mmCIF file of C-alpha atoms and ligand atoms in Angstrom:
data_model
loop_
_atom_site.group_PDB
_atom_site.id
_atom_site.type_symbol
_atom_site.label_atom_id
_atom_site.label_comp_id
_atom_site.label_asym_id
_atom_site.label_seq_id
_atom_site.Cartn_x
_atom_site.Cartn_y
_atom_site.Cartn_z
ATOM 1 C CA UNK A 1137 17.311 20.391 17.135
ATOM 2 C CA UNK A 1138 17.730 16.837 17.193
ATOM 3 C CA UNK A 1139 14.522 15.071 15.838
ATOM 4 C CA UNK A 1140 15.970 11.560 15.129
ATOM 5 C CA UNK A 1141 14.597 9.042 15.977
ATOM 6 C CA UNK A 1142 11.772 9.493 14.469
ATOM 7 C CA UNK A 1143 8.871 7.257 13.032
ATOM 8 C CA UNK A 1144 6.415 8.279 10.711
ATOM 9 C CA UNK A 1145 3.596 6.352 8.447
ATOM 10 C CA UNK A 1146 0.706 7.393 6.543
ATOM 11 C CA UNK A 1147 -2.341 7.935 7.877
ATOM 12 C CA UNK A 1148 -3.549 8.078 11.517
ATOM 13 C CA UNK A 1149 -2.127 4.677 12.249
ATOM 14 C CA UNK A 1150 -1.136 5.629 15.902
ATOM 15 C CA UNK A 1151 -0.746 2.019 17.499
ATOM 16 C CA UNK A 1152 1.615 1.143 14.782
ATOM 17 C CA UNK A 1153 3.917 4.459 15.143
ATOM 18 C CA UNK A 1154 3.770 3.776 19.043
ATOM 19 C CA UNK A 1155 5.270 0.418 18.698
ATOM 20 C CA UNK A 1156 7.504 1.024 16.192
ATOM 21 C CA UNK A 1157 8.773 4.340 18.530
ATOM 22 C CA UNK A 1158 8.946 2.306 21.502
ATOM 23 C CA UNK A 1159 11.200 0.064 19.612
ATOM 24 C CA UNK A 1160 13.727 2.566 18.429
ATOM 25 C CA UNK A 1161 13.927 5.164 21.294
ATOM 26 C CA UNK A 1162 13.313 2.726 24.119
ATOM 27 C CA UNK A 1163 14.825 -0.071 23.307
ATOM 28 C CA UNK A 1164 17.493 1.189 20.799
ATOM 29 C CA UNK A 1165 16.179 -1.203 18.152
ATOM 30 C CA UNK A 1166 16.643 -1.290 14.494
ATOM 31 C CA UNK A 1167 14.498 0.780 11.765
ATOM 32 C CA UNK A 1168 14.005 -2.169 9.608
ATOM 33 C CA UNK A 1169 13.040 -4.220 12.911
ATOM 34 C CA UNK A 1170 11.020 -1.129 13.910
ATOM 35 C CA UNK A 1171 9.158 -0.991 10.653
ATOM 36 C CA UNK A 1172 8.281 -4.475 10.881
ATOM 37 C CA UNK A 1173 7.112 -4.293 14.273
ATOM 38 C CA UNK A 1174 4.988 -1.247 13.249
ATOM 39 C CA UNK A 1175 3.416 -3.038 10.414
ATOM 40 C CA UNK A 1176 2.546 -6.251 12.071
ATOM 41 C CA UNK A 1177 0.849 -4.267 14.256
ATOM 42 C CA UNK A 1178 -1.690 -2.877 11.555
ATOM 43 C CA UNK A 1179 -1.822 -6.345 9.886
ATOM 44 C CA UNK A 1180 -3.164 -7.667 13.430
ATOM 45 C CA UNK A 1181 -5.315 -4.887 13.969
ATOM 46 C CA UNK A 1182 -6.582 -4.717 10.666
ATOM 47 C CA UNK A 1183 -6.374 -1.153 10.585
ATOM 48 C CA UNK A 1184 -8.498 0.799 8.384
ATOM 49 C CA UNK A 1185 -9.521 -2.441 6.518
ATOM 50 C CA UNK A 1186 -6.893 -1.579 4.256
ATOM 51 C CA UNK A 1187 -4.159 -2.757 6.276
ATOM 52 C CA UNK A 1188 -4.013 -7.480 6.774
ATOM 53 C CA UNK A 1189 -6.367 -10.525 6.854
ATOM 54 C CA UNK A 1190 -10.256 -9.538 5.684
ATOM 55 C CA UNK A 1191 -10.334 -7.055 4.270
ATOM 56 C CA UNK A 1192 -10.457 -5.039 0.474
ATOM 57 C CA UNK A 1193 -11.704 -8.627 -1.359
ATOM 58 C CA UNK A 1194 -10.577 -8.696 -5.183
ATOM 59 C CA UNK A 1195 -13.682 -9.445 -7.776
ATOM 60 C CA UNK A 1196 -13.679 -13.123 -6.621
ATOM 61 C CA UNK A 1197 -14.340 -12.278 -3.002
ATOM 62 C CA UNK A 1198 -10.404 -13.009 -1.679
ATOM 63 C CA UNK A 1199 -8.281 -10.998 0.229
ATOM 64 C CA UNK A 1200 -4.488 -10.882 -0.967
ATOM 65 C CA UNK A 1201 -1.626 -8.819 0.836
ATOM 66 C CA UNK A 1202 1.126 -7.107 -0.749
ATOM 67 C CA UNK A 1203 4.217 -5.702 1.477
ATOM 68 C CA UNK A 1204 7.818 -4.582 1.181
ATOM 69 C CA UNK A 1205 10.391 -3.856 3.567
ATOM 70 C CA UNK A 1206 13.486 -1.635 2.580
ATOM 71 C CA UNK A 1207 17.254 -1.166 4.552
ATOM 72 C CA UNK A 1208 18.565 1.858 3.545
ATOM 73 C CA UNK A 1209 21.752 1.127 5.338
ATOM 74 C CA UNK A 1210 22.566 -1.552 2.136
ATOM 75 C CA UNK A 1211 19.371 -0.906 -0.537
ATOM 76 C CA UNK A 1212 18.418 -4.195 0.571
ATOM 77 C CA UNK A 1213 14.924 -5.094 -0.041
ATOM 78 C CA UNK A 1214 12.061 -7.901 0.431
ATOM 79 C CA UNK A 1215 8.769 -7.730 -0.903
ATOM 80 C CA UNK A 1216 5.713 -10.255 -0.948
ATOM 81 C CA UNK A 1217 2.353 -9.644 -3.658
ATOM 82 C CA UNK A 1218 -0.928 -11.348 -4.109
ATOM 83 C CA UNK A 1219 -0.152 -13.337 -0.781
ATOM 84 C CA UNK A 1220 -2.582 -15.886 0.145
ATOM 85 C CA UNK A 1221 -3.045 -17.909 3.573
ATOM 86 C CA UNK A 1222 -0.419 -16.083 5.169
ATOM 87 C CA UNK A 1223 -1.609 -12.915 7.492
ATOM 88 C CA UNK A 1224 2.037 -11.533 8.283
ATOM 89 C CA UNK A 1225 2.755 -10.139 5.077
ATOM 90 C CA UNK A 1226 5.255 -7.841 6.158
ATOM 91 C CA UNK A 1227 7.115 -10.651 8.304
ATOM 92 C CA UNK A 1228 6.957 -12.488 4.876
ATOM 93 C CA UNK A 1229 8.764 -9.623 3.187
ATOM 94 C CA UNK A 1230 11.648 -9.806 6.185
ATOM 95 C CA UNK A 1231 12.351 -13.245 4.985
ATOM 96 C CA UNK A 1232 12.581 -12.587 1.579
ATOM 97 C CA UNK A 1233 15.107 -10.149 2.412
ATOM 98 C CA UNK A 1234 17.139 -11.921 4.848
ATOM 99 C CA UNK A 1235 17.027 -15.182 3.649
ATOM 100 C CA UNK A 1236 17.185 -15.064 -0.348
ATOM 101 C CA UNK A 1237 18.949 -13.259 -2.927
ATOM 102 C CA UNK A 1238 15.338 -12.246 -4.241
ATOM 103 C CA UNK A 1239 13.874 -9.272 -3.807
ATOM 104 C CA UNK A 1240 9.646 -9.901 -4.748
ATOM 105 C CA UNK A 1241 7.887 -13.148 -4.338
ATOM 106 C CA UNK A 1242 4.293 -13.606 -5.362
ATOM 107 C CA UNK A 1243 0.825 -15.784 -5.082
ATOM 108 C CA UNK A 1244 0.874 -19.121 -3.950
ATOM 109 C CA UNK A 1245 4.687 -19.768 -3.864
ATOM 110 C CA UNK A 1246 5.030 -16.946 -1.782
ATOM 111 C CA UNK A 1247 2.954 -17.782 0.973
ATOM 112 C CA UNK A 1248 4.648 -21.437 0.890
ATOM 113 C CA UNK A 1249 8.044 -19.900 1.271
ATOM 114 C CA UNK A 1250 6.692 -18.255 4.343
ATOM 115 C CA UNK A 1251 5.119 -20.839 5.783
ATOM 116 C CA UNK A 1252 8.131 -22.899 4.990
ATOM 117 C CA UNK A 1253 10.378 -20.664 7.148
ATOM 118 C CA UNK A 1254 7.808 -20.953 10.062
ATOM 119 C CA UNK A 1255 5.528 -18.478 9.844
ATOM 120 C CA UNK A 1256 1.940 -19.134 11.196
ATOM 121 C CA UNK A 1257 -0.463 -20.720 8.779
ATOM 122 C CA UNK A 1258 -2.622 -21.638 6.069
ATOM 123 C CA UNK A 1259 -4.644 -18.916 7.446
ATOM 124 C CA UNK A 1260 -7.903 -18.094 5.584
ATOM 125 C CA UNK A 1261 -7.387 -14.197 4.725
ATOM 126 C CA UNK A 1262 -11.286 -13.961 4.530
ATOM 127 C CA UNK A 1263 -13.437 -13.003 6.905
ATOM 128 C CA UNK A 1264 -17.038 -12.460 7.769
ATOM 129 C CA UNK A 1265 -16.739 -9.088 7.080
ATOM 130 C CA UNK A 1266 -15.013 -9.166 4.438
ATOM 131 C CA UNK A 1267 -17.047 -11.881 2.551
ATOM 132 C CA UNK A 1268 -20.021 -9.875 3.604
ATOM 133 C CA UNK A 1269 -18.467 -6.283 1.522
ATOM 134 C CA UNK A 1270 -18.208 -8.596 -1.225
ATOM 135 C CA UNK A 1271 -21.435 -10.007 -1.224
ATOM 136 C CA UNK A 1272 -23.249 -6.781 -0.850
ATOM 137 C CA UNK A 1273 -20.651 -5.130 -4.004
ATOM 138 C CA UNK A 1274 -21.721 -8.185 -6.252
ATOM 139 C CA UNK A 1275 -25.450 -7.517 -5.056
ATOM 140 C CA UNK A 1276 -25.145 -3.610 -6.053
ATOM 141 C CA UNK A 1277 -26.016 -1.980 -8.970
ATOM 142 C CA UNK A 1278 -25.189 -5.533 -10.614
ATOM 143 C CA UNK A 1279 -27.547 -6.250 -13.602
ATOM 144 C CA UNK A 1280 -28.160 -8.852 -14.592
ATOM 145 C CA UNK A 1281 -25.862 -10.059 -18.210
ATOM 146 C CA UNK A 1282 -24.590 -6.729 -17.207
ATOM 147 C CA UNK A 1283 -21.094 -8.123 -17.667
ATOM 148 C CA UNK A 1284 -21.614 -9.214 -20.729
ATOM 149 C CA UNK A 1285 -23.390 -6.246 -22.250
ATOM 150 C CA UNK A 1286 -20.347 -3.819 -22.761
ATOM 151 C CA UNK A 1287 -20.969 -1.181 -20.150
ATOM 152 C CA UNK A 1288 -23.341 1.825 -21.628
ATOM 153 C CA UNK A 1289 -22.018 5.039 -21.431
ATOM 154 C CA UNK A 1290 -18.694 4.706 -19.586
ATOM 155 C CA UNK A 1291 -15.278 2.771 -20.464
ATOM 156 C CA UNK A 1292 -15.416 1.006 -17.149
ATOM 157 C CA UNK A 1293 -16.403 -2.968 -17.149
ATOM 158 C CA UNK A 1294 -17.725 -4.862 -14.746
ATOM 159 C CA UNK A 1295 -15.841 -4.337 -12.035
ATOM 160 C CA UNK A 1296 -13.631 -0.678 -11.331
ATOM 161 C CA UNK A 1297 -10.940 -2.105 -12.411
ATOM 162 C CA UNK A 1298 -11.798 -3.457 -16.147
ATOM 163 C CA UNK A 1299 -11.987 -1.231 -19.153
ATOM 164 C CA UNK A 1300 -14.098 -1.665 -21.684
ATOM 165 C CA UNK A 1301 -12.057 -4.346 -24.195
ATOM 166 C CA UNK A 1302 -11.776 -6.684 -21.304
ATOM 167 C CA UNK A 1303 -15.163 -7.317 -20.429
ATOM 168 C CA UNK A 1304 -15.532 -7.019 -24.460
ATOM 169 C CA UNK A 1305 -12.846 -10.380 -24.520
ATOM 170 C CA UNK A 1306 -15.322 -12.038 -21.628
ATOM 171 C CA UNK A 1307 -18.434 -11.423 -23.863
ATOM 172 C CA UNK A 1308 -16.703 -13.872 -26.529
ATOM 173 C CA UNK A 1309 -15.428 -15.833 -24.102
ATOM 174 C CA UNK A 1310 -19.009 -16.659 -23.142
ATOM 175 C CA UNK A 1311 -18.803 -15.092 -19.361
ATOM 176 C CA UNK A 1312 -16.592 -17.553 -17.925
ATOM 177 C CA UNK A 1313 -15.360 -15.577 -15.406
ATOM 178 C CA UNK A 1314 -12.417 -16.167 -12.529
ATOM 179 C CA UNK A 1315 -15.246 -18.154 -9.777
ATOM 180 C CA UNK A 1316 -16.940 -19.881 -12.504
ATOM 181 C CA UNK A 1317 -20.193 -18.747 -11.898
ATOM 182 C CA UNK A 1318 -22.319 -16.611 -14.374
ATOM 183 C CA UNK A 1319 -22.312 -13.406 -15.898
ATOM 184 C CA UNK A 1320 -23.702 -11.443 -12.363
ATOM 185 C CA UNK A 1321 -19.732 -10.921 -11.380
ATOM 186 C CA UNK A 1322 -20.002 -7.677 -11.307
ATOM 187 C CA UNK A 1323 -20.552 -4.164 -9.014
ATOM 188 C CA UNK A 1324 -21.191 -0.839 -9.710
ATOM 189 C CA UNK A 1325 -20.016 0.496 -12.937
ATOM 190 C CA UNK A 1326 -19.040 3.746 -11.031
ATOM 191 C CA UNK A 1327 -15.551 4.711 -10.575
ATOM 192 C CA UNK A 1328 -13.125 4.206 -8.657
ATOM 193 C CA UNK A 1329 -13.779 6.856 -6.689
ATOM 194 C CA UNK A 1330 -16.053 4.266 -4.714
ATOM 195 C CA UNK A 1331 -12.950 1.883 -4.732
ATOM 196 C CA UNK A 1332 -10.550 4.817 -2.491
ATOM 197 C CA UNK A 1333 -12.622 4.992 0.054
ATOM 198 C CA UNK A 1334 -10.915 2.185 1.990
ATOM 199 C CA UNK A 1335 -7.789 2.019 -0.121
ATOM 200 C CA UNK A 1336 -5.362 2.847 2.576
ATOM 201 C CA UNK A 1337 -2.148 1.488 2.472
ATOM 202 C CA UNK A 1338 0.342 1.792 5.721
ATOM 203 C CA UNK A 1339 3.815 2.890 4.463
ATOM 204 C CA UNK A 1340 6.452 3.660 6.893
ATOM 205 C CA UNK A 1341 9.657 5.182 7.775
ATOM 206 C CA UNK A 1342 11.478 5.287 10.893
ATOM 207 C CA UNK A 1343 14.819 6.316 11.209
ATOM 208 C CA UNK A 1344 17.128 4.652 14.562
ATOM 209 C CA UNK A 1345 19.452 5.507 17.046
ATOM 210 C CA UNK A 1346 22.504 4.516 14.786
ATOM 211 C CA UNK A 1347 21.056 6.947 11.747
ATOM 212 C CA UNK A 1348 19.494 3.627 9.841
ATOM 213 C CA UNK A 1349 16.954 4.404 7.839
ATOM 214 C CA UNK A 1350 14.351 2.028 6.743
ATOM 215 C CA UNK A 1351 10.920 1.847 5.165
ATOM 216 C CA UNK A 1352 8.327 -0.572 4.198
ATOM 217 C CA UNK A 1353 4.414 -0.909 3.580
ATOM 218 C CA UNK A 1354 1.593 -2.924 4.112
ATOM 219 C CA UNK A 1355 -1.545 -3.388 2.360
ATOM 220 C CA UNK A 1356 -4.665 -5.339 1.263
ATOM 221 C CA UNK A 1357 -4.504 -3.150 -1.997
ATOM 222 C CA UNK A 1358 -7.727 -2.040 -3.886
ATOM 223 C CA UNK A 1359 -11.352 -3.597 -3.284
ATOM 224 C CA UNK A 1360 -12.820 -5.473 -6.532
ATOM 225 C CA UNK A 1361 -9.449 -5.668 -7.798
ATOM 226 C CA UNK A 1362 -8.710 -8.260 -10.492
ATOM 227 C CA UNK A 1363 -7.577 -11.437 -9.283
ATOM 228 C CA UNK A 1364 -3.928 -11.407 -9.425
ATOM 229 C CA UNK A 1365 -3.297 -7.600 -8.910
ATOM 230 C CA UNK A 1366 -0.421 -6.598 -7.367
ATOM 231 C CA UNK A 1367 -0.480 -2.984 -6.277
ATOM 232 C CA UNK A 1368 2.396 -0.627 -5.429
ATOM 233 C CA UNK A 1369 2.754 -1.122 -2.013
ATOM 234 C CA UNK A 1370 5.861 -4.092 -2.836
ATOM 235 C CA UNK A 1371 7.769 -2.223 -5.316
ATOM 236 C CA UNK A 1372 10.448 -0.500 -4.329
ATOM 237 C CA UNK A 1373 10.364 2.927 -4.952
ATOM 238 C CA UNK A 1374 6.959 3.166 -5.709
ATOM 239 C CA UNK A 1375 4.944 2.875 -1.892
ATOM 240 C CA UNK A 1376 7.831 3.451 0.254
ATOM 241 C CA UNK A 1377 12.049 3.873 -0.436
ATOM 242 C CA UNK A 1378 14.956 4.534 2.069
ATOM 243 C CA UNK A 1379 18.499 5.834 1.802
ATOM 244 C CA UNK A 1380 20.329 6.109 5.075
ATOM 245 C CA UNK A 1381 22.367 9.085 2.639
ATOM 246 C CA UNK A 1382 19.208 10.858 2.039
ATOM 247 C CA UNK A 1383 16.173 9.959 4.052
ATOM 248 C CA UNK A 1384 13.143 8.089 3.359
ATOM 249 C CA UNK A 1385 9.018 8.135 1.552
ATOM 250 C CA UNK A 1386 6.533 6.695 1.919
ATOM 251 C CA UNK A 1387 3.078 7.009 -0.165
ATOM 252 C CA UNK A 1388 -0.305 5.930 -0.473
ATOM 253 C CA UNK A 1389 -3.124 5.963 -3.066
ATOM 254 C CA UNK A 1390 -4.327 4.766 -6.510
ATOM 255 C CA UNK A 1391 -1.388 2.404 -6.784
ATOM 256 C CA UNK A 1392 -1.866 1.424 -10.126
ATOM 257 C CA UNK A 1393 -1.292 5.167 -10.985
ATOM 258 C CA UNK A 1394 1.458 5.869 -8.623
ATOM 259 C CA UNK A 1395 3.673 2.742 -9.539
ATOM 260 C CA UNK A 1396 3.933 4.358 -13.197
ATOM 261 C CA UNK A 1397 6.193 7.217 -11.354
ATOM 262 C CA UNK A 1398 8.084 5.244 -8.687
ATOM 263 C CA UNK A 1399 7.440 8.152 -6.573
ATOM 264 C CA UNK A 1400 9.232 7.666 -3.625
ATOM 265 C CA UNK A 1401 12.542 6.858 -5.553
ATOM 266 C CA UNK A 1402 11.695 10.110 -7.275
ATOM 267 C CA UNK A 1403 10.923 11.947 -3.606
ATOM 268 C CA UNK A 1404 14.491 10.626 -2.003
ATOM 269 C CA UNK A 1405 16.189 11.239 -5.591
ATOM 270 C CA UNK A 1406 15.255 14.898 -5.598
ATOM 271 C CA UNK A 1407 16.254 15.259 -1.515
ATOM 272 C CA UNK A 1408 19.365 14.031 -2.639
ATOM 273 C CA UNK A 1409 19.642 16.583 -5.328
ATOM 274 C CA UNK A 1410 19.331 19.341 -2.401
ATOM 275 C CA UNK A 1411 15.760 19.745 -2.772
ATOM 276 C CA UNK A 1412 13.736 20.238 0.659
ATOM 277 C CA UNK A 1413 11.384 17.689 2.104
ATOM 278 C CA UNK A 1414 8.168 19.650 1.129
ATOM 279 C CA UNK A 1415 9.347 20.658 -2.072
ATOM 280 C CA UNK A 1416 10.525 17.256 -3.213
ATOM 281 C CA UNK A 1417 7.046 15.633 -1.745
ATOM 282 C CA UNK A 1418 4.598 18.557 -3.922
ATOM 283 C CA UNK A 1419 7.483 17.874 -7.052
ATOM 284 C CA UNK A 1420 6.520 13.923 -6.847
ATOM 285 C CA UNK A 1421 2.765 14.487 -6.652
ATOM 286 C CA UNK A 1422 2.768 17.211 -9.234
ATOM 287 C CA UNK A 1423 4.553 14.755 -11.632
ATOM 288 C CA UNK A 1424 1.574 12.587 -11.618
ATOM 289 C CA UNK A 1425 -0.979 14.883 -11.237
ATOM 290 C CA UNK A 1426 0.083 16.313 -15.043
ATOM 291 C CA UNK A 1427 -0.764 13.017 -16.624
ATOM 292 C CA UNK A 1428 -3.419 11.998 -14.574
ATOM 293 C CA UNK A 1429 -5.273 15.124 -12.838
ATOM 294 C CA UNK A 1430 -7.748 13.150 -11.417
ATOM 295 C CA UNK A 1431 -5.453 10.354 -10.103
ATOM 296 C CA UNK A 1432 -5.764 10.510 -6.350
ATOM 297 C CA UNK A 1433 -2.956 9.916 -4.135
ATOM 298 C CA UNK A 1434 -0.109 11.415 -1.221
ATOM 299 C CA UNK A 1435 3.397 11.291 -0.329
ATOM 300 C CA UNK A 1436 5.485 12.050 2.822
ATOM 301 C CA UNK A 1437 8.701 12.890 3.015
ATOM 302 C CA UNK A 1438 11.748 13.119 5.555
ATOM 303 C CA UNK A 1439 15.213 13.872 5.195
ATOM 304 C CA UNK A 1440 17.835 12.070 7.455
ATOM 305 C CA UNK A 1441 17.855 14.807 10.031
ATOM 306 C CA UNK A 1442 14.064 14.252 10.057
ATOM 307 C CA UNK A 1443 12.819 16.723 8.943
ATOM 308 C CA UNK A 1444 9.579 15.576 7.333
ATOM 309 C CA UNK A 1445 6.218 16.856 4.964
ATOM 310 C CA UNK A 1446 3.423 15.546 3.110
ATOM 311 C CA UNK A 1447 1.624 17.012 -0.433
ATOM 312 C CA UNK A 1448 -1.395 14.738 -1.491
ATOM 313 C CA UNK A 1449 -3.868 15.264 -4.464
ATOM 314 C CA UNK A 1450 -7.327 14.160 -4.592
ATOM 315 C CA UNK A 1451 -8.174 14.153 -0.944
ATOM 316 C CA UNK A 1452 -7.159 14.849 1.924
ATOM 317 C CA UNK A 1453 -4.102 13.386 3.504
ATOM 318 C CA UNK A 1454 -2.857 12.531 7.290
ATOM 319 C CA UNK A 1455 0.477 11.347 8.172
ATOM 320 C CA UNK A 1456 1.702 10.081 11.999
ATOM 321 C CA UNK A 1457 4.975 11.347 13.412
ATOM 322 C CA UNK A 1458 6.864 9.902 16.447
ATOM 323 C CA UNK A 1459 10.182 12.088 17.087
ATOM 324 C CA UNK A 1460 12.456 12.446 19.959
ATOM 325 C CA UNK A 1461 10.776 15.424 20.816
ATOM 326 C CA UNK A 1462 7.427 14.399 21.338
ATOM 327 C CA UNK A 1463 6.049 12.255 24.330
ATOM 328 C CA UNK A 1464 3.281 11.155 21.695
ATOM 329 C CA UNK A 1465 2.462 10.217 18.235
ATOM 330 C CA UNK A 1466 0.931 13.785 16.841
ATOM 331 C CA UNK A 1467 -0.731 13.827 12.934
ATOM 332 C CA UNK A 1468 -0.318 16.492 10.274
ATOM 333 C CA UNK A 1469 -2.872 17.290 7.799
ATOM 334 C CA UNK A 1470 -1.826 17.907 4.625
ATOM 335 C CA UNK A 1471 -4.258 19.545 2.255
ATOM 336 C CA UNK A 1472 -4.505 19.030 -1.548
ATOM 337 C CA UNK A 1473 -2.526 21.281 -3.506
HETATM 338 C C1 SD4 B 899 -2.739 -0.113 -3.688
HETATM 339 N N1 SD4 B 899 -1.604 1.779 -2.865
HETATM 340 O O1 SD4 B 899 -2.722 -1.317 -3.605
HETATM 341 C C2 SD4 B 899 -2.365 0.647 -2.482
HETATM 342 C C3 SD4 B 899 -3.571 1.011 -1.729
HETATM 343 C C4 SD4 B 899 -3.402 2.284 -1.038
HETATM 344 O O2 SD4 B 899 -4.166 4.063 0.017
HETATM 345 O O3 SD4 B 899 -2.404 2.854 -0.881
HETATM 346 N N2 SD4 B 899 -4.347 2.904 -0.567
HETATM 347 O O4 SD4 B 899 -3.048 0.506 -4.706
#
């Protein structure tokens, strides 16, 4: 059975998979165009939150993108982090790819080179919404000197994302911290299990008519991150990786765990060792899961005949398929090893 073309992304992103679908089977387009097109449309539609402009604000209350397209037809990639005042952070990516030799641009200067080849902006990634999350995060469970008192009974600082030395370094630094204001920076000392909730990256993979394979992601990254964070979703091999040889990943989850593993390089890697789609997905979670058991995360896989599968850890994981089989986008649940 013939299940190419086929699009699939993490989670139930369904307006992205039917654009990006409609763009391969109807109008015989390409899988990196597809995968853009499929993106763009969660950046616009801010899906989840996790996905564009306003929403997961870092510690200082801003919203930065990170986002990476892949060709597996040449290994050719383009990748944008920590973008500000742009909102089409996976367009950005495209022009990386197509019109540099580079493959990752970050911060300021990457947002310049995209508005310099004519994409729409300054844009203000921030939005009422968003501003308002951060507000109400700084407002809870935020003591007072609380970042300057080195956190009670847990190794966590401030905010999620700082350990205990850091906010350690701040407390002889005075409190100066990244918005200049005072010592109440700060949120809940509780985990980052509070931080997942919305941490939903879209990661793609749709193979074409022609057998191209391509892959890319899009994401706002972690809420209360550190300014300057740059997640997994633009590293190759990490959130997503193609190989028109092999097939394609893509994954989502506690990126700063994940990137340690490249997992989807290790997901296509072991496909192309003769591994199945399945096994190769549960192989690239379990190889995580040993060093981190509570690290929370999931992978899908699919081979170039697509044939696809999912294995997740820590919760519970949806992925969206599009084949040339099906008249409409249908989700699989994967549950947790
Ligand atoms: C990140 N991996 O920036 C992204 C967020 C994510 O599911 O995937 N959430 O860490």
């Amino acid at each position: 059975e013939v299940h190419t073309p086929i699009v699939i992304s993490t989670w139930r992103f369904i307006e992205a998979v039917k654009v990006a679908a409609w763009h391969v089977m109807e109008e015989g387009g390409s899988a990196v165009d597809a995968v853009v097109h499929g993106c763009s449309t969660c950046e616009l539609l801010q899906c989840d939150g996790s996905v564009g402009y306003g929403g997961s604000p870092d510690e200082s209350g801003e919203t930065t993108l990170d986002a990476m397209i892949m060709d597996g037809t040449n290994m050719n990639v383009g990748a944008v982090g920590a973008l500000r005042s742009v909102k089409g952070a996976i367009e950005a990516a495209k022009l990386v790819m197509e019109h540099t030799e580079h493959t990752l641009l970050v911060g300021d200067q990457a947002s310049q080179f995209a508005l310099a080849l004519g994409l729409p902006g300054p844009a203000n990634l921030s939005t009422a919404d968003s501003l308002k999350a951060w507000s109400v995060w700084r407002e809870s469970g935020c003591q007072p000197n609380y970042w300057c008192n080195v956190v009670p009974d847990s190794s966590v600082g401030c905010g999620p994302y700082r350990v205990s030395h850091l906010s350690q370094r701040m407390t002889d630094n005075k409190c100066e911290i990244s918005d200049g204001t005072d010592s109440e920076q700060c949120g809940s000392s509780s985990s980052k299990a509070v931080g997942f909730q919305n941490h939903d990256t879209i990661s793609m993979a749709v193979i074409d008519k022609r057998g191209r394979i391509a892959a890319g992601t899009s994401t706002n990254g972690a809420s209360h991150k550190i300014p300057g964070r740059v997640g997994d979703g633009p590293i190759a091999g990490a959130a997503a990786y193609a190989d028109d040889d092999v097939g394609a990943c893509g994954a989502t989850g506690d990126g700063d765990v994940m990137m340690r593993f490249l997992p989807c390089y290790q997901v296509v890697e072991s496909m192309r060792q003769g591994m199945d789609p399945a096994s190769a997905a549960k192989d690239a979670i379990a190889r995580i899961r040993r060093k981190y058991p509570s690290f929370i995360g999931a992978v899908f896989a699919v081979n170039r005949l697509g044939v696809h599968a999912g294995a997740c850890h820590g919760w519970l994981f949806q992925y969206s398929v599009q084949d040339a089989t099906m008249n409409d986008v249908q989700v699989f649940t994967v549950h947790p090893d």
